[in-house]
Short mmCIF file of C-alpha atoms in Angstrom, two decimals:
data_model
loop_
_atom_site.label_atom_id
_atom_site.label_comp_id
_atom_site.label_asym_id
_atom_site.label_seq_id
_atom_site.Cartn_x
_atom_site.Cartn_y
_atom_site.Cartn_z
CA LEU A 4 92.13 -13.66 95.81
CA CYS A 5 94.81 -15.87 96.20
CA ASN A 6 97.05 -14.61 93.54
CA PHE A 7 100.35 -15.13 95.71
CA PRO A 8 104.00 -15.49 93.96
CA PRO A 9 104.81 -19.11 93.29
CA PRO A 10 107.88 -21.20 94.23
CA ASN A 11 111.13 -20.23 92.46
CA GLY A 12 113.67 -22.76 92.26
CA ASP A 13 114.70 -23.68 95.62
CA THR A 14 113.04 -20.97 97.19
CA PRO A 15 109.61 -21.58 98.71
CA SER A 16 106.50 -19.03 98.03
CA LEU A 17 107.33 -16.49 100.29
CA MET A 18 104.45 -14.24 101.20
CA THR A 19 104.90 -10.22 101.61
CA HIS A 20 102.96 -9.11 105.05
CA GLN A 21 100.67 -7.28 102.46
CA ASP A 22 99.97 -10.95 101.23
CA VAL A 23 99.59 -11.79 104.37
CA GLU A 24 96.88 -8.97 105.20
CA THR A 25 94.96 -9.75 102.03
CA LEU A 26 94.86 -13.37 102.83
CA PHE A 27 93.62 -13.05 106.40
CA HIS A 28 90.83 -10.23 104.71
CA GLU A 29 89.45 -12.32 102.42
CA PHE A 30 89.27 -15.49 104.65
CA GLY A 31 87.54 -13.02 106.67
CA HIS A 32 84.84 -13.07 103.79
CA CYS A 33 84.89 -16.76 103.73
CA LEU A 34 84.16 -17.08 107.48
CA HIS A 35 81.48 -14.77 106.91
CA THR A 36 79.79 -16.70 104.11
CA ILE A 37 80.51 -20.18 106.29
CA VAL A 38 79.17 -19.21 109.52
CA THR A 39 75.90 -17.21 108.40
CA ARG A 40 72.73 -18.51 109.82
CA ALA A 41 70.08 -16.83 107.86
CA LYS A 42 66.86 -18.00 106.78
CA TYR A 43 67.40 -16.78 103.27
CA GLY A 44 70.32 -16.64 100.92
CA ARG A 45 69.71 -13.30 100.22
CA PHE A 46 70.70 -12.11 103.35
CA ALA A 47 73.42 -14.40 104.07
CA GLY A 48 77.17 -14.17 103.84
CA THR A 49 78.01 -10.93 102.02
CA HIS A 50 74.66 -10.12 101.13
CA VAL A 51 74.43 -7.81 104.35
CA PRO A 52 74.24 -4.34 104.30
CA GLY A 53 77.57 -2.56 102.96
CA ASP A 54 78.22 -1.16 106.38
CA PHE A 55 78.67 -4.72 107.97
CA VAL A 56 79.59 -6.56 105.18
CA GLU A 57 83.18 -5.76 105.62
CA ALA A 58 83.82 -5.97 109.37
CA PRO A 59 84.45 -9.66 109.57
CA SER A 60 87.54 -9.32 107.16
CA GLN A 61 88.60 -5.88 108.46
CA MET A 62 88.75 -7.60 112.21
CA LEU A 63 90.55 -10.61 110.99
CA GLN A 64 93.06 -8.48 108.97
CA ASN A 65 93.88 -6.76 111.77
CA TRP A 66 95.67 -10.03 113.44
CA VAL A 67 98.40 -9.46 111.01
CA TRP A 68 99.41 -6.28 112.96
CA ASP A 69 99.98 -8.23 116.47
CA LYS A 70 103.52 -9.67 117.32
CA LYS A 71 101.62 -12.76 118.95
CA VAL A 72 99.70 -13.67 115.86
CA LEU A 73 102.46 -13.15 113.62
CA ASP A 74 104.98 -15.23 115.91
CA THR A 75 102.10 -18.40 115.15
CA PHE A 76 103.43 -18.55 111.80
CA ALA A 77 105.45 -15.81 110.32
CA ALA A 78 109.13 -16.61 110.56
CA ASP A 79 112.70 -16.82 108.36
CA TYR A 80 112.02 -19.48 105.94
CA LYS A 81 115.80 -20.76 106.18
CA ASP A 82 115.44 -20.95 110.42
CA PRO A 83 111.83 -20.84 111.59
CA SER A 84 112.99 -20.46 115.16
CA LYS A 85 113.63 -16.70 114.13
CA LYS A 86 110.57 -14.48 114.32
CA ILE A 87 110.46 -11.05 112.94
CA PRO A 88 111.51 -9.03 115.82
CA ALA A 89 109.09 -6.76 118.30
CA GLU A 90 110.95 -3.52 116.79
CA ILE A 91 110.05 -4.17 113.30
CA VAL A 92 106.38 -5.22 114.05
CA LYS A 93 106.53 -1.85 116.20
CA LYS A 94 107.60 0.10 113.30
CA MET A 95 104.96 -1.44 110.93
CA ASN A 96 102.35 -0.40 113.21
CA ASP A 97 103.68 3.13 113.68
CA ALA A 98 103.94 3.68 109.90
#
């Protein structure tokens, strides 16, 4: 789930875009389980039909492709005022 790279010397733990997408996806599964309001556990969280089990996590993982969302947390670790340029986000989305 969260097998992200550890810090290395003076360099903090940095996540790739794919790592962030995985984190958001898995957090979607966590939220799905936490907010479930089912009478019986066998119908709660990820114990739902296959066509819905991935819906919350896939919706959440799509947020990491949105420049406004990325700007809330993604930045150059040496200069947090430097955000990912819009043209790079566009290229990522177009790829």
